[in-house]
PDB file of C-alpha atoms in Angstrom:
ATOM      1  CA  MET A 472     133.923 163.704  91.295  1.00 46.00           C
ATOM      2  CA  SER A 473     131.294 160.752  91.267  1.00 47.00           C
ATOM      3  CA  THR A 474     127.959 161.167  89.505  1.00 52.00           C
ATOM      4  CA  PRO A 475     124.498 160.097  90.469  1.00 59.00           C
ATOM      5  CA  ALA A 476     123.926 156.369  90.717  1.00 53.00           C
ATOM      6  CA  ALA A 477     121.830 156.090  87.595  1.00 50.00           C
ATOM      7  CA  GLU A 478     125.143 156.504  85.726  1.00 53.00           C
ATOM      8  CA  HIS A 479     126.836 153.705  87.659  1.00 49.00           C
ATOM      9  CA  ALA A 480     126.814 149.936  87.378  1.00 44.00           C
ATOM     10  CA  VAL A 481     124.365 149.391  90.196  1.00 42.00           C
ATOM     11  CA  GLY A 482     124.029 146.108  91.848  1.00 40.00           C
ATOM     12  CA  ARG A 483     127.427 144.600  91.220  1.00 39.00           C
ATOM     13  CA  ARG A 484     127.751 143.932  94.932  1.00 40.00           C
ATOM     14  CA  ASP A 485     124.294 142.662  95.390  1.00 41.00           C
ATOM     15  CA  ALA A 486     125.373 139.162  95.995  1.00 36.00           C
ATOM     16  CA  ASP A 487     127.626 140.252  99.011  1.00 54.00           C
ATOM     17  CA  GLY A 488     124.735 139.906 101.396  1.00 91.00           C
ATOM     18  CA  VAL A 489     122.801 142.068 103.908  1.00 95.00           C
ATOM     19  CA  ALA A 490     124.533 144.730 106.109  1.00 96.00           C
ATOM     20  CA  ALA A 491     121.533 145.303 108.353  1.00 96.00           C
ATOM     21  CA  ARG A 492     118.027 144.023 108.537  1.00 96.00           C
ATOM     22  CA  ALA A 493     114.953 144.383 110.609  1.00 97.00           C
ATOM     23  CA  ARG A 494     111.747 142.236 111.171  1.00 97.00           C
ATOM     24  CA  GLY A 495     108.667 143.425 112.681  1.00 97.00           C
ATOM     25  CA  LEU A 496     110.348 146.598 113.760  1.00 97.00           C
ATOM     26  CA  THR A 497     107.928 148.653 115.790  1.00 97.00           C
ATOM     27  CA  LYS A 498     108.674 151.840 117.653  1.00 96.00           C
ATOM     28  CA  ALA A 499     105.984 153.707 119.788  1.00 95.00           C
ATOM     29  CA  TYR A 500     106.320 156.947 121.895  1.00 93.00           C
ATOM     30  CA  GLY A 501     104.095 157.637 124.750  1.00 90.00           C
ATOM     31  CA  SER A 502     101.286 155.540 126.076  1.00 85.00           C
ATOM     32  CA  GLY A 503      97.576 155.225 126.112  1.00 86.00           C
ATOM     33  CA  GLU A 504      95.815 157.845 124.079  1.00 85.00           C
ATOM     34  CA  THR A 505      98.958 159.668 123.544  1.00 88.00           C
ATOM     35  CA  THR A 506     100.841 156.986 121.884  1.00 89.00           C
ATOM     36  CA  VAL A 507     102.489 157.885 118.702  1.00 91.00           C
ATOM     37  CA  LEU A 508     103.474 154.882 116.475  1.00 93.00           C
ATOM     38  CA  ALA A 509     106.665 156.038 114.698  1.00 95.00           C
ATOM     39  CA  LEU A 510     107.471 152.610 113.104  1.00 96.00           C
ATOM     40  CA  ASP A 511     104.779 150.057 112.373  1.00 95.00           C
ATOM     41  CA  SER A 512     106.059 146.475 111.952  1.00 96.00           C
ATOM     42  CA  VAL A 513     108.751 147.345 109.418  1.00 97.00           C
ATOM     43  CA  ASP A 514     110.536 144.594 107.652  1.00 97.00           C
ATOM     44  CA  VAL A 515     113.685 145.754 105.781  1.00 96.00           C
ATOM     45  CA  ASP A 516     117.068 144.581 104.340  1.00 96.00           C
ATOM     46  CA  ILE A 517     119.955 146.919 103.822  1.00 97.00           C
ATOM     47  CA  ALA A 518     122.129 145.547 101.063  1.00 95.00           C
ATOM     48  CA  ARG A 519     125.813 145.244 101.737  1.00 95.00           C
ATOM     49  CA  GLY A 520     127.996 147.402  99.477  1.00 95.00           C
ATOM     50  CA  ARG A 521     125.248 149.655  98.296  1.00 96.00           C
ATOM     51  CA  PHE A 522     124.165 153.236  98.863  1.00 97.00           C
ATOM     52  CA  THR A 523     120.535 153.223 100.295  1.00 97.00           C
ATOM     53  CA  ALA A 524     118.617 156.477 100.680  1.00 97.00           C
ATOM     54  CA  VAL A 525     115.614 156.813 103.010  1.00 96.00           C
ATOM     55  CA  MET A 526     112.880 159.414 102.239  1.00 94.00           C
ATOM     56  CA  GLY A 527     109.539 160.367 103.373  1.00 90.00           C
ATOM     57  CA  PRO A 528     107.501 163.314 104.553  1.00 87.00           C
ATOM     58  CA  SER A 529     108.138 164.826 108.061  1.00 85.00           C
ATOM     59  CA  GLY A 530     106.924 162.444 110.681  1.00 86.00           C
ATOM     60  CA  SER A 531     107.007 159.384 108.328  1.00 89.00           C
ATOM     61  CA  GLY A 532     109.550 157.540 110.538  1.00 91.00           C
ATOM     62  CA  LYS A 533     112.685 157.751 108.550  1.00 92.00           C
ATOM     63  CA  SER A 534     115.073 159.062 111.323  1.00 90.00           C
ATOM     64  CA  THR A 535     113.440 156.758 113.756  1.00 93.00           C
ATOM     65  CA  LEU A 536     114.183 153.863 111.469  1.00 95.00           C
ATOM     66  CA  MET A 537     117.789 154.886 111.125  1.00 94.00           C
ATOM     67  CA  HIS A 538     118.112 155.350 114.944  1.00 93.00           C
ATOM     68  CA  CYS A 539     116.843 151.832 115.512  1.00 95.00           C
ATOM     69  CA  LEU A 540     118.947 150.167 112.815  1.00 96.00           C
ATOM     70  CA  ALA A 541     122.044 151.801 114.294  1.00 94.00           C
ATOM     71  CA  GLY A 542     121.353 151.051 117.913  1.00 93.00           C
ATOM     72  CA  LEU A 543     120.762 154.704 118.812  1.00 92.00           C
ATOM     73  CA  ASP A 544     117.332 153.879 120.039  1.00 92.00           C
ATOM     74  CA  THR A 545     115.459 150.950 121.589  1.00 92.00           C
ATOM     75  CA  VAL A 546     112.594 149.291 119.800  1.00 95.00           C
ATOM     76  CA  SER A 547     109.213 148.534 121.181  1.00 95.00           C
ATOM     77  CA  ALA A 548     108.937 145.238 119.358  1.00 96.00           C
ATOM     78  CA  GLY A 549     110.597 143.331 116.671  1.00 97.00           C
ATOM     79  CA  GLN A 550     114.239 142.631 115.990  1.00 97.00           C
ATOM     80  CA  VAL A 551     117.211 144.326 114.202  1.00 97.00           C
ATOM     81  CA  TRP A 552     120.513 142.693 113.159  1.00 96.00           C
ATOM     82  CA  LEU A 553     123.811 144.189 112.078  1.00 95.00           C
ATOM     83  CA  GLY A 554     125.243 141.557 109.888  1.00 93.00           C
ATOM     84  CA  ASP A 555     124.639 138.375 111.737  1.00 92.00           C
ATOM     85  CA  THR A 556     124.457 140.076 115.116  1.00 94.00           C
ATOM     86  CA  GLU A 557     121.111 140.756 116.697  1.00 96.00           C
ATOM     87  CA  ILE A 558     121.407 144.128 118.496  1.00 95.00           C
ATOM     88  CA  THR A 559     117.904 144.313 119.940  1.00 93.00           C
ATOM     89  CA  GLY A 560     118.307 143.363 123.664  1.00 85.00           C
ATOM     90  CA  LEU A 561     121.977 144.190 123.841  1.00 92.00           C
ATOM     91  CA  LYS A 562     123.030 146.143 126.946  1.00 92.00           C
ATOM     92  CA  ASP A 563     124.224 149.768 126.708  1.00 91.00           C
ATOM     93  CA  ARG A 564     127.949 148.866 127.012  1.00 91.00           C
ATOM     94  CA  GLU A 565     127.527 146.309 124.220  1.00 93.00           C
ATOM     95  CA  LEU A 566     125.705 148.641 121.974  1.00 92.00           C
ATOM     96  CA  THR A 567     128.394 151.296 122.692  1.00 90.00           C
ATOM     97  CA  ARG A 568     131.210 148.772 121.662  1.00 89.00           C
ATOM     98  CA  LEU A 569     129.203 147.844 118.660  1.00 92.00           C
ATOM     99  CA  ARG A 570     128.553 151.307 117.405  1.00 91.00           C
ATOM    100  CA  ARG A 571     132.201 152.246 118.024  1.00 88.00           C
ATOM    101  CA  ASP A 572     133.681 149.268 116.245  1.00 88.00           C
ATOM    102  CA  ARG A 573     131.270 148.328 113.548  1.00 92.00           C
ATOM    103  CA  ILE A 574     129.198 151.568 112.610  1.00 94.00           C
ATOM    104  CA  GLY A 575     130.268 154.870 111.143  1.00 92.00           C
ATOM    105  CA  PHE A 576     128.147 158.054 111.741  1.00 91.00           C
ATOM    106  CA  MET A 577     127.819 161.308 109.814  1.00 89.00           C
ATOM    107  CA  PHE A 578     125.759 164.058 111.486  1.00 83.00           C
ATOM    108  CA  GLN A 579     124.224 167.049 109.751  1.00 81.00           C
ATOM    109  CA  SER A 580     125.977 169.285 112.363  1.00 84.00           C
ATOM    110  CA  PHE A 581     129.470 167.573 111.717  1.00 86.00           C
ATOM    111  CA  ASN A 582     130.017 167.039 115.538  1.00 89.00           C
ATOM    112  CA  LEU A 583     133.712 167.670 115.319  1.00 94.00           C
ATOM    113  CA  ILE A 584     135.683 168.342 118.461  1.00 95.00           C
ATOM    114  CA  PRO A 585     136.786 172.055 118.055  1.00 96.00           C
ATOM    115  CA  THR A 586     140.077 171.654 120.022  1.00 97.00           C
ATOM    116  CA  LEU A 587     141.364 168.895 117.871  1.00 97.00           C
ATOM    117  CA  ASN A 588     142.786 169.138 114.349  1.00 97.00           C
ATOM    118  CA  ALA A 589     141.312 167.271 111.451  1.00 97.00           C
ATOM    119  CA  ALA A 590     143.700 164.324 111.668  1.00 96.00           C
ATOM    120  CA  GLU A 591     142.842 164.005 115.477  1.00 96.00           C
ATOM    121  CA  ASN A 592     139.182 164.178 114.866  1.00 96.00           C
ATOM    122  CA  ILE A 593     139.394 161.462 112.112  1.00 96.00           C
ATOM    123  CA  THR A 594     141.145 159.010 114.350  1.00 95.00           C
ATOM    124  CA  LEU A 595     139.250 159.976 117.511  1.00 92.00           C
ATOM    125  CA  PRO A 596     136.938 156.889 117.715  1.00 88.00           C
ATOM    126  CA  MET A 597     140.085 154.572 117.388  1.00 90.00           C
ATOM    127  CA  ASP A 598     142.133 156.619 119.779  1.00 91.00           C
ATOM    128  CA  ILE A 599     139.525 156.300 122.490  1.00 87.00           C
ATOM    129  CA  ALA A 600     139.228 152.631 121.888  1.00 84.00           C
ATOM    130  CA  GLY A 601     142.969 152.255 122.100  1.00 88.00           C
ATOM    131  CA  GLN A 602     143.147 150.921 118.510  1.00 88.00           C
ATOM    132  CA  LYS A 603     145.718 151.747 115.928  1.00 90.00           C
ATOM    133  CA  PRO A 604     144.352 152.735 112.495  1.00 89.00           C
ATOM    134  CA  ASP A 605     145.171 150.701 109.406  1.00 91.00           C
ATOM    135  CA  GLN A 606     147.470 153.511 107.887  1.00 93.00           C
ATOM    136  CA  LYS A 607     147.164 152.231 104.320  1.00 92.00           C
ATOM    137  CA  TRP A 608     143.386 152.370 104.531  1.00 91.00           C
ATOM    138  CA  LEU A 609     143.433 155.664 106.404  1.00 94.00           C
ATOM    139  CA  ASP A 610     145.749 157.236 103.645  1.00 93.00           C
ATOM    140  CA  GLN A 611     143.342 156.013 101.013  1.00 89.00           C
ATOM    141  CA  VAL A 612     140.366 157.588 102.710  1.00 89.00           C
ATOM    142  CA  ILE A 613     142.259 160.908 103.282  1.00 92.00           C
ATOM    143  CA  ASP A 614     143.265 161.015  99.721  1.00 89.00           C
ATOM    144  CA  THR A 615     139.903 160.112  98.321  1.00 84.00           C
ATOM    145  CA  LEU A 616     138.284 162.957 100.349  1.00 85.00           C
ATOM    146  CA  GLY A 617     141.009 165.462  99.500  1.00 88.00           C
ATOM    147  CA  LEU A 618     142.096 166.230 102.917  1.00 93.00           C
ATOM    148  CA  ARG A 619     145.744 165.725 102.886  1.00 95.00           C
ATOM    149  CA  ASP A 620     146.525 169.387 103.059  1.00 95.00           C
ATOM    150  CA  ARG A 621     143.959 170.175 105.740  1.00 96.00           C
ATOM    151  CA  LEU A 622     145.039 167.529 108.397  1.00 97.00           C
ATOM    152  CA  LYS A 623     146.555 169.994 110.734  1.00 97.00           C
ATOM    153  CA  HIS A 624     143.644 172.496 110.652  1.00 97.00           C
ATOM    154  CA  ARG A 625     141.082 172.681 113.428  1.00 97.00           C
ATOM    155  CA  PRO A 626     137.330 172.773 112.590  1.00 96.00           C
ATOM    156  CA  ALA A 627     137.182 176.639 112.890  1.00 96.00           C
ATOM    157  CA  GLN A 628     139.805 176.904 110.077  1.00 96.00           C
ATOM    158  CA  LEU A 629     137.841 174.735 107.616  1.00 95.00           C
ATOM    159  CA  SER A 630     134.861 175.546 105.512  1.00 92.00           C
ATOM    160  CA  GLY A 631     131.529 173.693 106.038  1.00 89.00           C
ATOM    161  CA  GLY A 632     132.165 171.373 103.183  1.00 88.00           C
ATOM    162  CA  GLN A 633     135.718 170.519 104.539  1.00 92.00           C
ATOM    163  CA  GLN A 634     134.427 169.871 108.060  1.00 92.00           C
ATOM    164  CA  GLN A 635     131.814 167.413 106.570  1.00 88.00           C
ATOM    165  CA  ARG A 636     134.589 165.785 104.628  1.00 90.00           C
ATOM    166  CA  VAL A 637     136.419 165.377 107.984  1.00 94.00           C
ATOM    167  CA  ALA A 638     133.238 163.840 109.356  1.00 91.00           C
ATOM    168  CA  CYS A 639     133.023 161.540 106.508  1.00 89.00           C
ATOM    169  CA  ALA A 640     136.660 160.468 106.879  1.00 92.00           C
ATOM    170  CA  ARG A 641     135.963 159.738 110.715  1.00 94.00           C
ATOM    171  CA  ALA A 642     132.998 157.464 109.664  1.00 91.00           C
ATOM    172  CA  LEU A 643     135.241 155.718 107.148  1.00 89.00           C
ATOM    173  CA  ALA A 644     138.437 155.513 109.139  1.00 90.00           C
ATOM    174  CA  SER A 645     137.765 152.359 110.955  1.00 88.00           C
ATOM    175  CA  ARG A 646     136.440 150.581 107.981  1.00 89.00           C
ATOM    176  CA  PRO A 647     132.875 149.995 109.466  1.00 91.00           C
ATOM    177  CA  GLU A 648     130.436 147.535 108.245  1.00 92.00           C
ATOM    178  CA  LEU A 649     127.844 150.196 107.751  1.00 95.00           C
ATOM    179  CA  ILE A 650     127.802 154.063 107.662  1.00 94.00           C
ATOM    180  CA  PHE A 651     124.695 155.969 108.805  1.00 95.00           C
ATOM    181  CA  ALA A 652     124.329 159.617 107.319  1.00 94.00           C
ATOM    182  CA  ASP A 653     121.548 161.943 108.600  1.00 90.00           C
ATOM    183  CA  GLU A 654     120.987 164.835 106.225  1.00 89.00           C
ATOM    184  CA  PRO A 655     124.731 164.988 105.642  1.00 88.00           C
ATOM    185  CA  THR A 656     124.332 167.979 103.285  1.00 87.00           C
ATOM    186  CA  GLY A 657     121.728 169.789 105.241  1.00 84.00           C
ATOM    187  CA  ASN A 658     124.163 172.552 106.534  1.00 81.00           C
ATOM    188  CA  LEU A 659     126.074 172.873 103.361  1.00 82.00           C
ATOM    189  CA  ASP A 660     125.736 175.067 100.203  1.00 85.00           C
ATOM    190  CA  SER A 661     124.742 173.230  97.013  1.00 87.00           C
ATOM    191  CA  ARG A 662     128.452 172.870  95.811  1.00 86.00           C
ATOM    192  CA  ALA A 663     129.836 171.518  99.112  1.00 84.00           C
ATOM    193  CA  GLY A 664     126.817 169.295  99.299  1.00 86.00           C
ATOM    194  CA  LEU A 665     127.364 167.786  95.900  1.00 90.00           C
ATOM    195  CA  GLU A 666     131.029 167.191  96.820  1.00 87.00           C
ATOM    196  CA  VAL A 667     130.042 165.278  99.947  1.00 86.00           C
ATOM    197  CA  LEU A 668     127.524 163.107  98.056  1.00 92.00           C
ATOM    198  CA  GLY A 669     130.125 162.431  95.532  1.00 91.00           C
ATOM    199  CA  PHE A 670     132.440 161.120  98.288  1.00 87.00           C
ATOM    200  CA  LEU A 671     129.853 158.941  99.648  1.00 91.00           C
ATOM    201  CA  ARG A 672     129.142 157.612  96.241  1.00 93.00           C
ATOM    202  CA  GLU A 673     132.944 156.921  95.860  1.00 89.00           C
ATOM    203  CA  ALA A 674     133.005 155.250  99.218  1.00 89.00           C
ATOM    204  CA  VAL A 675     130.583 152.763  98.037  1.00 94.00           C
ATOM    205  CA  ASP A 676     131.912 152.344  94.433  1.00 93.00           C
ATOM    206  CA  ASP A 677     135.580 152.580  95.173  1.00 88.00           C
ATOM    207  CA  LEU A 678     136.042 151.725  98.768  1.00 85.00           C
ATOM    208  CA  GLY A 679     133.472 148.959  99.187  1.00 90.00           C
ATOM    209  CA  GLN A 680     131.483 150.663 101.878  1.00 92.00           C
ATOM    210  CA  SER A 681     127.790 150.380 102.789  1.00 96.00           C
ATOM    211  CA  VAL A 682     125.814 153.683 103.385  1.00 96.00           C
ATOM    212  CA  VAL A 683     122.375 154.446 104.674  1.00 97.00           C
ATOM    213  CA  MET A 684     121.365 158.114 104.251  1.00 96.00           C
ATOM    214  CA  VAL A 685     118.298 159.786 105.418  1.00 95.00           C
ATOM    215  CA  THR A 686     117.349 162.764 103.360  1.00 93.00           C
ATOM    216  CA  HIS A 687     114.493 165.047 102.183  1.00 90.00           C
ATOM    217  CA  ASP A 688     116.345 166.020  99.027  1.00 93.00           C
ATOM    218  CA  PRO A 689     115.568 164.316  95.721  1.00 94.00           C
ATOM    219  CA  GLY A 690     118.875 165.415  94.308  1.00 94.00           C
ATOM    220  CA  ALA A 691     120.726 163.915  97.105  1.00 95.00           C
ATOM    221  CA  ALA A 692     118.722 160.676  96.876  1.00 96.00           C
ATOM    222  CA  ALA A 693     119.705 160.375  93.105  1.00 96.00           C
ATOM    223  CA  HIS A 694     123.185 159.579  94.212  1.00 96.00           C
ATOM    224  CA  SER A 695     121.951 156.421  95.811  1.00 97.00           C
ATOM    225  CA  ASP A 696     121.466 152.912  94.410  1.00 97.00           C
ATOM    226  CA  VAL A 697     118.045 152.551  95.978  1.00 97.00           C
ATOM    227  CA  VAL A 698     115.548 154.863  97.755  1.00 97.00           C
ATOM    228  CA  LEU A 699     113.255 153.508 100.418  1.00 96.00           C
ATOM    229  CA  PHE A 700     110.051 155.558 100.922  1.00 95.00           C
ATOM    230  CA  LEU A 701     108.431 155.779 104.250  1.00 93.00           C
ATOM    231  CA  GLY A 702     104.867 156.798 105.046  1.00 91.00           C
ATOM    232  CA  ASP A 703     103.089 156.612 108.474  1.00 90.00           C
ATOM    233  CA  GLY A 704     105.801 154.280 109.848  1.00 94.00           C
ATOM    234  CA  ARG A 705     105.881 151.928 107.164  1.00 94.00           C
ATOM    235  CA  ILE A 706     107.975 151.317 103.908  1.00 95.00           C
ATOM    236  CA  VAL A 707     105.488 152.035 101.240  1.00 93.00           C
ATOM    237  CA  ASP A 708     107.717 151.834  98.176  1.00 94.00           C
ATOM    238  CA  GLU A 709     111.227 151.677  96.941  1.00 95.00           C
ATOM    239  CA  MET A 710     113.085 152.817  93.665  1.00 96.00           C
ATOM    240  CA  GLU A 711     116.143 151.349  92.038  1.00 96.00           C
ATOM    241  CA  ARG A 712     118.423 153.552  90.094  1.00 94.00           C
ATOM    242  CA  PRO A 713     116.715 156.854  91.201  1.00 96.00           C
ATOM    243  CA  THR A 714     116.794 160.053  89.394  1.00 95.00           C
ATOM    244  CA  ALA A 715     115.914 163.383  91.089  1.00 95.00           C
ATOM    245  CA  GLU A 716     113.005 163.892  88.814  1.00 95.00           C
ATOM    246  CA  ALA A 717     111.582 160.394  89.506  1.00 95.00           C
ATOM    247  CA  VAL A 718     111.907 160.812  93.260  1.00 94.00           C
ATOM    248  CA  LEU A 719     110.396 164.219  93.097  1.00 93.00           C
ATOM    249  CA  GLU A 720     107.423 162.909  91.260  1.00 92.00           C
ATOM    250  CA  ARG A 721     107.023 160.035  93.806  1.00 89.00           C
ATOM    251  CA  MET A 722     107.195 162.387  96.731  1.00 87.00           C
ATOM    252  CA  ARG A 723     104.486 164.552  94.988  1.00 85.00           C
ATOM    253  CA  ASN A 724     102.252 161.588  95.053  1.00 81.00           C
ATOM    254  CA  PHE A 725     102.823 161.084  98.683  1.00 73.00           C
ATOM    255  CA  SER A 726     102.126 164.757  99.411  1.00 68.00           C
ATOM    256  CA  ALA A 727      98.889 164.545  97.435  1.00 65.00           C
ATOM    257  CA  GLY A 728      97.800 161.423  99.329  1.00 63.00           C
ATOM    258  CA  ARG A 729      97.734 159.280  96.245  1.00 57.00           C
ATOM    259  CA  PRO A 730      99.428 155.690  95.765  1.00 52.00           C
ATOM    260  CA  ALA A 731     102.972 155.684  94.657  1.00 51.00           C
ATOM    261  CA  THR A 732     102.074 154.578  91.245  1.00 44.00           C
ATOM    262  CA  GLY A 733      99.626 157.442  90.712  1.00 36.00           C
ATOM    263  CA  ALA A 734     100.287 160.275  88.278  1.00 33.00           C
ATOM    264  CA  ALA A 735     101.687 163.564  89.673  1.00 33.00           C
ATOM    265  CA  SER A 736      99.532 166.683  89.879  1.00 31.00           C
ATOM    266  CA  ASP A 737     100.594 170.121  88.863  1.00 31.00           C
ATOM    267  CA  ASP A 738      98.981 171.692  91.988  1.00 31.00           C
ATOM    268  CA  VAL A 739     100.831 169.838  94.629  1.00 30.00           C
ATOM    269  CA  ASP A 740     102.628 171.972  97.125  1.00 33.00           C
ATOM    270  CA  VAL A 741     105.969 170.300  96.697  1.00 32.00           C
ATOM    271  CA  ASP A 742     107.670 172.885  99.043  1.00 34.00           C
ATOM    272  CA  VAL A 743     105.747 171.516 102.067  1.00 30.00           C
ATOM    273  CA  VAL A 744     107.262 167.956 101.288  1.00 30.00           C
ATOM    274  CA  LEU A 745     110.823 169.099 100.576  1.00 31.00           C
ATOM    275  CA  ALA A 746     111.163 171.757 103.307  1.00 32.00           C
ATOM    276  CA  ALA A 747     111.026 169.177 106.159  1.00 31.00           C
ATOM    277  CA  ASP A 748     114.650 169.048 107.494  1.00 33.00           C
ATOM    278  CA  SER A 749     113.479 167.404 110.694  1.00 36.00           C
ATOM    279  CA  ASP A 750     111.688 164.148 111.289  1.00 40.00           C
ATOM    280  CA  ASP A 751     109.636 162.621 114.121  1.00 39.00           C
ATOM    281  CA  VAL A 752     112.549 162.485 116.382  1.00 37.00           C
ATOM    282  CA  PRO A 753     115.556 164.905 115.701  1.00 37.00           C
ATOM    283  CA  LEU A 754     118.969 163.256 115.314  1.00 36.00           C
ATOM    284  CA  ASP A 755     120.644 165.938 117.461  1.00 38.00           C
ATOM    285  CA  ALA A 756     118.214 165.226 120.301  1.00 36.00           C
ATOM    286  CA  SER A 757     118.964 161.566 120.300  1.00 32.00           C
ATOM    287  CA  VAL A 758     122.625 162.327 120.177  1.00 35.00           C
ATOM    288  CA  ASP A 759     122.313 164.653 123.169  1.00 37.00           C
ATOM    289  CA  ALA A 760     120.450 162.036 125.052  1.00 33.00           C
ATOM    290  CA  SER A 761     122.289 158.825 124.488  1.00 32.00           C
ATOM    291  CA  LEU A 762     125.049 159.342 121.847  1.00 37.00           C
ATOM    292  CA  ASP A 763     127.151 162.480 122.412  1.00 45.00           C
ATOM    293  CA  THR A 764     130.127 162.597 120.125  1.00 48.00           C
ATOM    294  CA  LEU A 765     132.468 161.282 122.915  1.00 48.00           C
ATOM    295  CA  ASP A 766     129.985 158.857 124.149  1.00 51.00           C
ATOM    296  CA  THR A 767     129.510 157.289 120.734  1.00 51.00           C
ATOM    297  CA  PHE A 768     133.030 155.977 120.885  1.00 51.00           C
ATOM    298  CA  ASP A 769     133.284 155.593 124.649  1.00 53.00           C
ATOM    299  CA  LYS A 770     136.021 153.194 125.722  1.00 49.00           C
ATOM    300  CA  ASP A 771     134.992 150.013 127.683  1.00 52.00           C
TER     301      ASP A 771
END
């Protein structure tokens, strides 16, 4: 089992470039007096070959940032690139093809097809696209996630942790450029959650993947290489080699309305900060509207 990122040689792939980036990224909902500015001119680079966590209080814009970087939502202003491809302005069909071929997704609710077994769920995006998986890579993913003896089981026959491992394998199966995970441990008990975080850590360290994870959990964030902190639609701070304690203190500062460098207070209601499972725009709502499990991988 992998351990938190602080115990790893962080940054060994820093020179490999940028997996995704945004410049002047702005997202507004509504109009006139009811306008809500979810993202306010955000500039961000997501490093290739690293595990990036995104944190912030409820309504800070963290899920919206992931949606826009992944092409799940349109932007009001600014530009977004996946690798060297600018995705802002792409037509729906082009975005569908890009998400299917170059991005992996992990959802809090797993989003497995109940009538398919684990193996069929894992290869579903490629099956729909009419592509054959790289069997050597697929075997490596399956063995890394410990799913070899569960491939014939349907989701109802699997535990929550096993279902999320299947979802993780599905995200990795096509060897995407970038994996987006929204609260991947939100529906799991602590033991299963640690297993999934360990697998994401291994996906970066051993399989060379790039991962962006939205989370409210300091313990989950501690498995990443870097944490981006959002507040009021802007990236207000970042932390390299995070630990759960350091992330928690930083979140306490946000909750108390102090600068990130301020000292933590004993009377901060941390539960208010850490209990926020949802963000400004719930991922499931976005999926239902524009990226249903099958639509995500829709064949051209």
